[in-house]
Short mmCIF file of C-alpha atoms in Angstrom, two decimals:
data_model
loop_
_atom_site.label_atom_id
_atom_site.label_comp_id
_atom_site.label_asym_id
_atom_site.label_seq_id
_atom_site.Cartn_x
_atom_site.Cartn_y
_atom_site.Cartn_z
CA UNK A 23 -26.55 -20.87 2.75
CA UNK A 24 -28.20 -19.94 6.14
CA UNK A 25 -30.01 -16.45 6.13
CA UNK A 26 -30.35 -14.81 9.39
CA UNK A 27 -32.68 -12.51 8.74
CA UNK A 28 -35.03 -12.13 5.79
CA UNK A 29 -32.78 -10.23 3.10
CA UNK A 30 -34.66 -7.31 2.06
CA UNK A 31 -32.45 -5.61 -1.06
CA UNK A 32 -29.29 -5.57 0.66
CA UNK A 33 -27.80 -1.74 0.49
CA UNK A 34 -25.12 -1.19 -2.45
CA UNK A 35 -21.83 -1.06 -1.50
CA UNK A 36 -20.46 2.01 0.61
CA UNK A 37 -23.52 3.17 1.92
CA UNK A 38 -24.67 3.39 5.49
CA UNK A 39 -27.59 2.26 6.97
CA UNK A 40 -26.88 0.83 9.85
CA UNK A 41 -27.25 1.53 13.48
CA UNK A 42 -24.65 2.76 16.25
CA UNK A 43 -23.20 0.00 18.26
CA UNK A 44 -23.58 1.03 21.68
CA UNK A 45 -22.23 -0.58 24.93
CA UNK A 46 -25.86 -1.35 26.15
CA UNK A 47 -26.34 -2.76 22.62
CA UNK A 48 -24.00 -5.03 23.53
CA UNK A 49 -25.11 -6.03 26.59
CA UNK A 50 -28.41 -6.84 24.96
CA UNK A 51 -26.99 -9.07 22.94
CA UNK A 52 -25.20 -11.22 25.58
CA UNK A 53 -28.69 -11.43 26.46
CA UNK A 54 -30.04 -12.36 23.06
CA UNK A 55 -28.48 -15.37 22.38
CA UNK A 56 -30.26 -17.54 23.82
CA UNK A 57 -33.42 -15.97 21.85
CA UNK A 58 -31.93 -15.71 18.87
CA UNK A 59 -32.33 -17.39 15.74
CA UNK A 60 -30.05 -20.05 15.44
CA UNK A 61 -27.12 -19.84 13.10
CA UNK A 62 -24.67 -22.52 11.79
CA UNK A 63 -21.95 -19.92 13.27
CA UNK A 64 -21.86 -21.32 16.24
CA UNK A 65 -21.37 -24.38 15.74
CA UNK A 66 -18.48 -23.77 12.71
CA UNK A 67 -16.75 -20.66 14.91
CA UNK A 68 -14.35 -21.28 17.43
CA UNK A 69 -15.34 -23.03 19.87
CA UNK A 70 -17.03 -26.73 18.34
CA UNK A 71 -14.69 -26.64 14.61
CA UNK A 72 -15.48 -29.66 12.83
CA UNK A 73 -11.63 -29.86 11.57
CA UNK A 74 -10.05 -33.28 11.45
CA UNK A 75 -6.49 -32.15 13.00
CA UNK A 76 -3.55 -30.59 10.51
CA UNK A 77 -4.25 -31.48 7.21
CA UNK A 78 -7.97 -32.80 7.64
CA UNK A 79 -11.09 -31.41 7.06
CA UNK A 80 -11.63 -28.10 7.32
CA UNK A 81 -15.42 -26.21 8.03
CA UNK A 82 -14.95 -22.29 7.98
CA UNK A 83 -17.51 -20.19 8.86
CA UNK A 84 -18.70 -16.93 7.30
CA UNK A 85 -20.81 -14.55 7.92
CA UNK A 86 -21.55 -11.53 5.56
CA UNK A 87 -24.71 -8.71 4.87
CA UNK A 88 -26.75 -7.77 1.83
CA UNK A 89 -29.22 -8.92 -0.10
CA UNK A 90 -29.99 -12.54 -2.38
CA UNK A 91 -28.15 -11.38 -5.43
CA UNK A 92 -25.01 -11.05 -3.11
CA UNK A 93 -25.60 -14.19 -1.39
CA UNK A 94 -25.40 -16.27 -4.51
CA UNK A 95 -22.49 -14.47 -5.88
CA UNK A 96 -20.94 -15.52 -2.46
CA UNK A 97 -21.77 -18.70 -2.28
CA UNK A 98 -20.67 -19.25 -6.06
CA UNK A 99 -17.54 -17.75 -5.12
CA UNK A 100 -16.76 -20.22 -1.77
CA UNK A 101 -18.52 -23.39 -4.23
CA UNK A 102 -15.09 -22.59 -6.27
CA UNK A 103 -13.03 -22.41 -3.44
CA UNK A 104 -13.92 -25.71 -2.09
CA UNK A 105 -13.79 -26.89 -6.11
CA UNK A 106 -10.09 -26.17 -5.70
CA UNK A 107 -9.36 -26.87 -2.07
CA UNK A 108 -11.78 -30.09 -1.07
CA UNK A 109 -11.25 -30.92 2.47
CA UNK A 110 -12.24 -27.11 2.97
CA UNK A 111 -15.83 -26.14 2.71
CA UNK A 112 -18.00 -23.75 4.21
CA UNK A 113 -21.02 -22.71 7.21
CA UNK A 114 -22.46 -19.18 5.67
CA UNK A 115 -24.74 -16.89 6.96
CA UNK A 116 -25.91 -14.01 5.39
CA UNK A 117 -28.81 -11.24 6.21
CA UNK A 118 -29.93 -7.67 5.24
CA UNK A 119 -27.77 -5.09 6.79
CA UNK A 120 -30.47 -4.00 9.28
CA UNK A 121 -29.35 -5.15 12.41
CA UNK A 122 -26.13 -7.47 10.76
CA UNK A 123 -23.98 -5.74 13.45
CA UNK A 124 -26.21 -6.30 16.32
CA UNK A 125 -25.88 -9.80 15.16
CA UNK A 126 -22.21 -9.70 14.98
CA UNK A 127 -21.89 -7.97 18.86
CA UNK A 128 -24.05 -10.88 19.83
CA UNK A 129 -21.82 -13.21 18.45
CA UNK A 130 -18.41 -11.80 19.59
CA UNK A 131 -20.28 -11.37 23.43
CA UNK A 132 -21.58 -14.74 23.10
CA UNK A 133 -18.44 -16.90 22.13
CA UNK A 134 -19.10 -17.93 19.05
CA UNK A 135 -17.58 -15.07 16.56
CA UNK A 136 -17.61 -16.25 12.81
CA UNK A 137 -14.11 -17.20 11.40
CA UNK A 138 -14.77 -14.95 8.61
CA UNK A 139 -16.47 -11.96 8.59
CA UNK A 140 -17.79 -8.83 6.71
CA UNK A 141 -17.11 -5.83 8.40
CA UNK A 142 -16.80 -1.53 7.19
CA UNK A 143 -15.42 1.38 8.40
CA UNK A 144 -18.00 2.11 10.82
CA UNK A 145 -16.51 -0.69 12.98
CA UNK A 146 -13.66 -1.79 12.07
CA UNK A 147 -11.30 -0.07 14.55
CA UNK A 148 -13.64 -0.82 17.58
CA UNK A 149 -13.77 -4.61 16.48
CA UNK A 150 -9.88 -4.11 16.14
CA UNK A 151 -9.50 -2.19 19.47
CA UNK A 152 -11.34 -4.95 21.42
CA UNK A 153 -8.72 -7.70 20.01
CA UNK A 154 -11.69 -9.64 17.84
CA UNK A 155 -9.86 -9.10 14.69
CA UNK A 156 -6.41 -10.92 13.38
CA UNK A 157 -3.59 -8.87 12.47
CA UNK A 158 -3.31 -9.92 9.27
CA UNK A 159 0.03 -8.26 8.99
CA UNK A 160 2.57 -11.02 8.91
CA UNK A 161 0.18 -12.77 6.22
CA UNK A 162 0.79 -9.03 4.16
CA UNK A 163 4.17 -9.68 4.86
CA UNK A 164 4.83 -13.26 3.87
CA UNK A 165 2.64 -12.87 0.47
CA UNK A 166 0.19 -15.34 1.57
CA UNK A 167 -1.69 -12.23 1.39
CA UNK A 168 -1.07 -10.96 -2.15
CA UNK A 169 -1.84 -7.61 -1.90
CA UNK A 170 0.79 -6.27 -4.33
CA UNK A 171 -1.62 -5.26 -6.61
CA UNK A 172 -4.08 -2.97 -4.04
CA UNK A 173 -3.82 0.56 -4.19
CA UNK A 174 -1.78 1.65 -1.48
CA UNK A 175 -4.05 4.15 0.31
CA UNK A 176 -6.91 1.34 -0.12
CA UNK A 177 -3.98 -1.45 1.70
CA UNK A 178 -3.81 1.17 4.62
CA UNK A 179 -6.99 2.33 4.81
CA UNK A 180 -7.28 -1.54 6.82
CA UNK A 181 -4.37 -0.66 9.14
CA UNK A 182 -5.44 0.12 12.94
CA UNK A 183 -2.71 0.90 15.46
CA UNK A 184 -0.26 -0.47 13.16
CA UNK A 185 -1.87 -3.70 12.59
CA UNK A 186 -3.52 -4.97 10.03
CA UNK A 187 -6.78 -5.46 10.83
CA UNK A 188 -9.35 -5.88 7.47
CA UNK A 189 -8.76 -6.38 3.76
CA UNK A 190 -10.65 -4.62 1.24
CA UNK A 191 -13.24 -6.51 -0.51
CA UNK A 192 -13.71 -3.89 -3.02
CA UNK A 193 -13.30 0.01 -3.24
CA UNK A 194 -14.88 2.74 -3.27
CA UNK A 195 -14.34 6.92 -3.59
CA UNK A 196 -16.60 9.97 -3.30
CA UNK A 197 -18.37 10.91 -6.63
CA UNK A 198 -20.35 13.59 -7.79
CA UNK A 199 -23.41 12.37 -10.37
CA UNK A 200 -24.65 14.70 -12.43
CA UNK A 201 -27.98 14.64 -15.09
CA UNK A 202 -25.79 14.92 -18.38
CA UNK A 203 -29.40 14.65 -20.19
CA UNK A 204 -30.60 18.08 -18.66
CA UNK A 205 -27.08 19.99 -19.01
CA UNK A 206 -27.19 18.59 -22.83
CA UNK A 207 -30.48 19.55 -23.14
CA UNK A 208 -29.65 23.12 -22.26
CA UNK A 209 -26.19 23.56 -23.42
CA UNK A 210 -25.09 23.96 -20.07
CA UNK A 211 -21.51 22.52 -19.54
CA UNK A 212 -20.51 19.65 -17.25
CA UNK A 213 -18.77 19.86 -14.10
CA UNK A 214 -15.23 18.74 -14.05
CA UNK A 215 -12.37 17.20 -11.76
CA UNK A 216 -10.88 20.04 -10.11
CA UNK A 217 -13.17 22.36 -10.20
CA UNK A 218 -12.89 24.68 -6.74
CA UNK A 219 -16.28 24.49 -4.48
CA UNK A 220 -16.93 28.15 -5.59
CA UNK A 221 -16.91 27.07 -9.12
CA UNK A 222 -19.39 24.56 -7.99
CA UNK A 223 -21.70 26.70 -6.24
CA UNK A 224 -21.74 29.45 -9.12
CA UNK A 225 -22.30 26.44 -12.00
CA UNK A 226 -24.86 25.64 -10.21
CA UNK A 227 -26.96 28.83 -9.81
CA UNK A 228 -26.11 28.93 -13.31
CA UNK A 229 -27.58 25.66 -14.16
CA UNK A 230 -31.01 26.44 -11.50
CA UNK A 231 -31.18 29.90 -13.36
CA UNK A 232 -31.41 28.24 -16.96
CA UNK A 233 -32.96 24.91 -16.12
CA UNK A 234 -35.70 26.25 -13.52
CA UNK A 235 -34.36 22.49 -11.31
CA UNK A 236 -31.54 23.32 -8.30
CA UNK A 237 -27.73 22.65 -9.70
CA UNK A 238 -26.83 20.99 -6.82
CA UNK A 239 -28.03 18.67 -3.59
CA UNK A 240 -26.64 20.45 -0.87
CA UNK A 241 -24.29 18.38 0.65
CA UNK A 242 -23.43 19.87 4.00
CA UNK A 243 -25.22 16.67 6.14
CA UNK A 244 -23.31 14.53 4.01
CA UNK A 245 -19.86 13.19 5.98
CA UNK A 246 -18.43 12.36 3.12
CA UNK A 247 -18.13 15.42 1.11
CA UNK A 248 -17.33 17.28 4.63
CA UNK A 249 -14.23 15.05 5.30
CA UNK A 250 -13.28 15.53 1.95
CA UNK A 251 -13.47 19.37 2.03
CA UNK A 252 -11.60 19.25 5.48
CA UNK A 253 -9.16 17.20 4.10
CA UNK A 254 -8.39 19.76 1.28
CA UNK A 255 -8.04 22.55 4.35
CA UNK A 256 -5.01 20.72 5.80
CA UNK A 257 -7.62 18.94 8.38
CA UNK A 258 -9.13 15.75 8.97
CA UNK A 259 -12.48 14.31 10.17
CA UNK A 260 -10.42 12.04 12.84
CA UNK A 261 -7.23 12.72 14.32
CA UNK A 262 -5.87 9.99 16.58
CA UNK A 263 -8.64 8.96 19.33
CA UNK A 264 -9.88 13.25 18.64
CA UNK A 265 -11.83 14.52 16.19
CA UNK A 266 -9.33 16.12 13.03
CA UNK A 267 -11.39 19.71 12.81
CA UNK A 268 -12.60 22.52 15.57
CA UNK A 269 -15.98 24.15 15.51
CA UNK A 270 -14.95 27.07 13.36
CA UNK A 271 -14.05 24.42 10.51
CA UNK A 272 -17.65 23.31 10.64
CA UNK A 273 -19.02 26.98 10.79
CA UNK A 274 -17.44 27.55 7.60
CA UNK A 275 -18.65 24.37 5.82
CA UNK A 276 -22.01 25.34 6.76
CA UNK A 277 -21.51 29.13 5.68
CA UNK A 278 -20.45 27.64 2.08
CA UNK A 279 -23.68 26.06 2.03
CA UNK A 280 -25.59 28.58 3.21
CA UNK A 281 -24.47 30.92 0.55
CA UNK A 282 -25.24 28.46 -2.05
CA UNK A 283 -28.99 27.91 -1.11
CA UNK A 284 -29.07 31.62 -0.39
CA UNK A 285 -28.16 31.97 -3.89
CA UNK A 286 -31.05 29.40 -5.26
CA UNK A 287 -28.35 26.69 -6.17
CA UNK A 288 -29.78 24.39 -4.04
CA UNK A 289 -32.76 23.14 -3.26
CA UNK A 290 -35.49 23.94 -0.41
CA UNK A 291 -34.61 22.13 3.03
CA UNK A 292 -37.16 20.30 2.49
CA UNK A 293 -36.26 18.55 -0.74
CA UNK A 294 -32.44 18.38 0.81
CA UNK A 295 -33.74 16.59 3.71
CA UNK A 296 -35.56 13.78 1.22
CA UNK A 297 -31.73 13.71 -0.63
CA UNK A 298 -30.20 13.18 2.74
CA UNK A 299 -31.69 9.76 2.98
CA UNK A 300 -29.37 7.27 1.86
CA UNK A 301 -31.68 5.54 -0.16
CA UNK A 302 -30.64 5.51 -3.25
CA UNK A 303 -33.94 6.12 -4.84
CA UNK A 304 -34.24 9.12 -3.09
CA UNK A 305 -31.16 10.71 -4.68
CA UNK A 306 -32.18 13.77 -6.15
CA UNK A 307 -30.22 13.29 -9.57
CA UNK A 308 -32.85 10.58 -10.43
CA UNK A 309 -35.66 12.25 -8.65
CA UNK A 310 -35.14 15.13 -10.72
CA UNK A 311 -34.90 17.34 -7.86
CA UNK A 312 -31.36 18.30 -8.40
CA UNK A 313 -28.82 18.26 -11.68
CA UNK A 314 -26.22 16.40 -9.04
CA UNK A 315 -26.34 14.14 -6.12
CA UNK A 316 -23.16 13.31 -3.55
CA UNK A 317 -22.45 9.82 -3.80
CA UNK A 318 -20.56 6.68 -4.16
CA UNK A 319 -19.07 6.16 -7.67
CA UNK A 320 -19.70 2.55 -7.45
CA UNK A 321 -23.52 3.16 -7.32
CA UNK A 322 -23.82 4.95 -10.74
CA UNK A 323 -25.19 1.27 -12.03
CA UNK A 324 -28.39 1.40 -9.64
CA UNK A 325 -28.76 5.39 -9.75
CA UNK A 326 -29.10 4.68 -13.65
CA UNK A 327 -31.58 2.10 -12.96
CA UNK A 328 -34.11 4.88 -11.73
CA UNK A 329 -33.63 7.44 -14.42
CA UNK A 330 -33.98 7.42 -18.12
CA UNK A 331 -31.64 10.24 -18.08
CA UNK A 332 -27.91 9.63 -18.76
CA UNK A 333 -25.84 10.45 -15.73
CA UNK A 334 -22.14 11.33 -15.49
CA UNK A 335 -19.84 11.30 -12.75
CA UNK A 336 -16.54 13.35 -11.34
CA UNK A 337 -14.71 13.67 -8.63
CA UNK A 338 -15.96 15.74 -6.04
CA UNK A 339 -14.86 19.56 -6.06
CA UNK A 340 -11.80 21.15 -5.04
CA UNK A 341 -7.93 19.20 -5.11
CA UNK A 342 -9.05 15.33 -6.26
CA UNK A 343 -6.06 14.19 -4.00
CA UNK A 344 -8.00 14.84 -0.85
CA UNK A 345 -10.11 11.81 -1.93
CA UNK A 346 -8.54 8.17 -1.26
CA UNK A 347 -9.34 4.72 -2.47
CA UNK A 348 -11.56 3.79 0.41
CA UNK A 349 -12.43 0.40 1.56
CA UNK A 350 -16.10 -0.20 0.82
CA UNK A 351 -16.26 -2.86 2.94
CA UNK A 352 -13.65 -5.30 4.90
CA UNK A 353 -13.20 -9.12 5.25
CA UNK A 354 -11.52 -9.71 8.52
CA UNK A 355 -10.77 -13.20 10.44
CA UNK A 356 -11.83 -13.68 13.86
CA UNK A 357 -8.62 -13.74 16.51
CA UNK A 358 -9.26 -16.90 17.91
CA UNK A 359 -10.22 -19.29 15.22
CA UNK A 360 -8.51 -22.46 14.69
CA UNK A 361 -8.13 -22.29 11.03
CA UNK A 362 -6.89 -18.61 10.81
CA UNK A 363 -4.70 -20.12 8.09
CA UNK A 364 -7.59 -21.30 5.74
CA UNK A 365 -9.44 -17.89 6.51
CA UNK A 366 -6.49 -15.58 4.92
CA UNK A 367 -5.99 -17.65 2.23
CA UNK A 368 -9.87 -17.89 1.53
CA UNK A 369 -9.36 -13.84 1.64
CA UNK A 370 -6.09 -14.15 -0.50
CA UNK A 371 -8.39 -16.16 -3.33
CA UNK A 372 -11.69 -13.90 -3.06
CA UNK A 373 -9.37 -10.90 -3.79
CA UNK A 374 -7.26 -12.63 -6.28
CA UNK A 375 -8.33 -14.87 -8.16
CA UNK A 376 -9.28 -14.52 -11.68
CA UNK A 377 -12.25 -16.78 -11.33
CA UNK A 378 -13.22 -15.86 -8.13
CA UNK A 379 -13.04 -11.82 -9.05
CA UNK A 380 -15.25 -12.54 -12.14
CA UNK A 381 -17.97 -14.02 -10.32
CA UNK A 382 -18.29 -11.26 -7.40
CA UNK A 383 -17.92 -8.64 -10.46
CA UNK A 384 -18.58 -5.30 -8.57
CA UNK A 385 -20.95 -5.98 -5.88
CA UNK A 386 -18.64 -5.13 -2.84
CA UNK A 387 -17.42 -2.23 -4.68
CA UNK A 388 -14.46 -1.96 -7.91
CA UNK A 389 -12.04 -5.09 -7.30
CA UNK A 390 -9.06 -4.29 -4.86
CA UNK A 391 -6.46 -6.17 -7.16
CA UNK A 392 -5.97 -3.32 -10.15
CA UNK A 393 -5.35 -5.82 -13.25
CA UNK A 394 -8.11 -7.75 -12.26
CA UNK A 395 -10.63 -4.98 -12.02
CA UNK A 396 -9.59 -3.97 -15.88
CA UNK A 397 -10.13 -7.17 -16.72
CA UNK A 398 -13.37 -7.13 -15.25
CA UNK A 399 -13.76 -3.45 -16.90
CA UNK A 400 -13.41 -5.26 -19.99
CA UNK A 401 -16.49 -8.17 -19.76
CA UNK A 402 -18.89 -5.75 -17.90
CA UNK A 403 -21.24 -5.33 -20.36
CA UNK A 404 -23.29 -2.64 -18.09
CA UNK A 405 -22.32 1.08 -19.68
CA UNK A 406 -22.80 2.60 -16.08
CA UNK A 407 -20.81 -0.61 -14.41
CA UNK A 408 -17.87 0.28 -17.24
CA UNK A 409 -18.52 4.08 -16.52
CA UNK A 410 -18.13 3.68 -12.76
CA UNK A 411 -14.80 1.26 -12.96
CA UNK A 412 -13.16 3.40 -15.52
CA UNK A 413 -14.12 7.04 -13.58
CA UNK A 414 -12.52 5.41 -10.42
CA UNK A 415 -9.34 3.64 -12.38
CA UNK A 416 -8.72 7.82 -13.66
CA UNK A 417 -9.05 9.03 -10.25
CA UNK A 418 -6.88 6.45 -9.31
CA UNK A 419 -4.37 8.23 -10.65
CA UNK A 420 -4.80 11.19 -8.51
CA UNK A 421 -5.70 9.44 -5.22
CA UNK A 422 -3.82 11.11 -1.81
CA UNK A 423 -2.82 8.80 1.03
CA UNK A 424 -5.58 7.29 3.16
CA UNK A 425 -6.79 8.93 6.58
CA UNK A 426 -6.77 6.59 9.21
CA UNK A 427 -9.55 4.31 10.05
CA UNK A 428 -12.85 5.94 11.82
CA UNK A 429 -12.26 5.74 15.27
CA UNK A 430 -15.40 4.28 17.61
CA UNK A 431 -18.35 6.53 17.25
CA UNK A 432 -18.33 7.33 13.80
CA UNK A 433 -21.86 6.21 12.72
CA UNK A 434 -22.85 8.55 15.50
CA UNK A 435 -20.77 11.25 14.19
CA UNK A 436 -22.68 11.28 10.97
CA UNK A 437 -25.96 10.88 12.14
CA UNK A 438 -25.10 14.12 14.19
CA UNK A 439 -23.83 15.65 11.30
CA UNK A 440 -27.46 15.36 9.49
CA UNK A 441 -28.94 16.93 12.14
CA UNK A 442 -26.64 19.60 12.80
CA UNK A 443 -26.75 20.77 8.80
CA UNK A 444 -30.56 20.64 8.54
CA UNK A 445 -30.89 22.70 11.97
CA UNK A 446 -28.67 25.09 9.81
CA UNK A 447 -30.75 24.34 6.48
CA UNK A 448 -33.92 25.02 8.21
CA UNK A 449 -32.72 27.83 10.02
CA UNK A 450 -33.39 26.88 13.42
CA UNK A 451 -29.49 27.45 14.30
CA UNK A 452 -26.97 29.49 12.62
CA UNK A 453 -24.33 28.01 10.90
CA UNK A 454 -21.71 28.99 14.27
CA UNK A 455 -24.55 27.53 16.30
CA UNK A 456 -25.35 24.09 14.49
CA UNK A 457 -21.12 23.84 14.28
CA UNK A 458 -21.30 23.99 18.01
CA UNK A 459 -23.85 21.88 18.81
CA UNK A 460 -22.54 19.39 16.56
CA UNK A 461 -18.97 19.10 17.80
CA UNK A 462 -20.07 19.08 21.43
CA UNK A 463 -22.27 15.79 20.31
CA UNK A 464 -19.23 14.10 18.16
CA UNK A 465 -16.64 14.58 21.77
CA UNK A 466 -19.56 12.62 23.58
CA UNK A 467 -20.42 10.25 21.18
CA UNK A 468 -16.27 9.12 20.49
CA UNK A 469 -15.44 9.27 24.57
#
């Protein structure tokens, strides 16, 4: 195991923290290569293989992000590959997701892509739209790819211009945490799936009335409980190679929210602008700065590791259907390797097999194969693991069909977002005015 970079806690799956990938970027890292640190990639990637013809041995590489604990889960997982599959064994690289994708770009410019590689949705349709990814769709089609037991909407959510372009490594959805300690506390109910975002808003000045601590994070920087709310309005956050909503679609999001902090549901802008961080020590559930925080249901284990409070989790508000079973993360195979063959099935195994699935447990997000995520449901022996896996299984149930893939320029879309909503929060723009400003910046930044 080769890491590229010292691995700092690697982020929990589904979260964001990651730069845009820029053209210039790019060029930069043509440049880099020669400076970089050297990887075992390049000699394992397409270009030198160390395969011994059909049949012989086979060296893959693979290159992934996050942190130690999800290195050695990795590498335990490949060690039982090659346990079952001995002429094939393994070149990995791993480092914290600072900077993994610059590393990537200067991989792809350079020549020497990985055969297997960790990619998400911030990236996956540009890496797709550039031809550096294998349609994996004839491999889907065959059942060397065994994904009869995904989700649907999580299956498609990997499908770029038809083609199949990234499998799952584990899924995610949108949850809202709540402190069930302070509501309990005060005899305040619990929020519920289904509940309309008015009904939100009003439990929450209800709950910041009683409790003296804001009901709710306001959540109108955060992309993912916009494209949810768009999607419940008949709209979309992408549409095609366009964005899926108009500037009055934004105006009203950020009307909603102004209401609600106009009402004292929320907090000030400046303890929203610590929860916008996507550290997840910063949320304000577990600060205590809030009684809910906008989130990833899969990170309910490490939000419980920084509160003694119990926490509880729903869907977020309004119709649960606009929510999907999203990718939290992809493995795709590099176009041009020479063992595209081994690289699927290495996929197929990591997804589906019972030994395999155990080890990797829930770090990339709730297993993609359904019965072997209950069966993992069943040995976690982590209450807010078994909380998170079961809350997601329910929802399951309730899931709509999958947008389409972010389209290039999504990480800039977001990071627009944030500073559209707290111009808005702060009340340095209206809400018309920030909705302007920030659609004018998402047209250049997908272009």
């Amino acid at each position: 195991m080769h890491p590229a970079t010292s691995p700092t806690a690697g982020a929990p799956a589904g979260r964001d923290h990651r730069t845009p990938l820029t053209r210039r970027r790019l060029v930069r890292g043509l440049a880099a290569v020669a400076l970089a640190v050297p990887l075992a990639l390049g000699a394992a990637g397409c270009g030198d293989d160390e395969a011994g013809g059909d049949g012989g041995p086979v060296k893959l590489s693979v290159f992934w992000w996050g942190g130690e604990a999800r290195a050695k889960l990795t590498e335990d997982a490949l060690a039982l590959y090659t346990k079952k599959h001995p002429d094939v064994t393994f070149e990995k690289t791993w480092q914290a997701n600072q900077g993994y994708f610059d590393k990537l770009a200067t991989l792809t410019a350079g020549g020497n892509p990985p055969d297997l590689f960790q990619i998400d949705d911030n990236y996956l349709a540009e890496y797709a739209g550039r031809s550096t990814t294998l349609d994996l769709s004839s491999y889907r089609d065959s059942g060397k790819l065994d994904v009869s037991k995904f989700p649907k909407s999580l299956l498609e959510y990997g499908v770029v211009d038809g083609k199949l372009a990234g499998v799952a490594a584990g899924e995610n959805t949108q949850g809202l945490v709540y402190n069930k300690t302070l509501l309990t506390k005060n005899g305040l109910p619990e929020p519920t799936t289904g509940m309309s975002w008015e009904e939100h808003i009003a439990w929450a000045e209800q709950v910041a009335k009683k409790t003296k601590v804001p009901g709710t994070q306001d959540p109108s920087a955060d992309y993912k409980a916009l494209w949810v709310w768009l999607r419940q309005q008949g709209k979309d956050l992408y549409k095609g190679k366009e964005l899926g909503f108009t500037a009055e679609d934004v105006t009203k999001w950020f009307e909603l929210w102004k209401g609600a902090r106009d009402r004292g549901a929320t907090p000030t802008p400046d303890v929203i602008h610590e929860g916008n961080s996507s550290d997840i020590t910063k949320q304000l559930v577990v600060t205590g700065k809030s009684a809910t925080s906008w989130v990833w249901v899969n990170q309910m284990p490490d939000l419980k590791k920084n509160t003694k409070d119990e926490l509880g989790v729903v869907a977020y508000p309004g119709d649960p259907s606009a929510q999907w079973a999203r990718a939290s993360m992809y493995w795709s195979v590099f176009k041009g390797s020479k063992h595209k063959d081994v690289a699927v099935d290495v996929i197929n195994f990591l997804n589906n097999d019972p030994e395999a699935v155990a080890l990797l447990g829930t770090d990339r997000g709730l297993p993609s194969n359904m019965d072997l995520r209950a069966k993992v449901s069943e040995t976690a022996t982590d209450p807010a693991m078994k909380q998170s896996i079961q809350v997601e299984s329910d929802l399951a149930q309730k899931f709509g069909a999958s947008p389409q893939v972010p389209i290039k320029g999504h990480s800039k879309v977001k990071s627009e977002l944030v500073k559209a909503a707290e111009n808005a929060q702060y009340g340095r723009a209206t809400p018309a005015q920030a909705a302007e400003q920030f659609v004018a910046a998402c047209k250049s930044a997908i272009a």
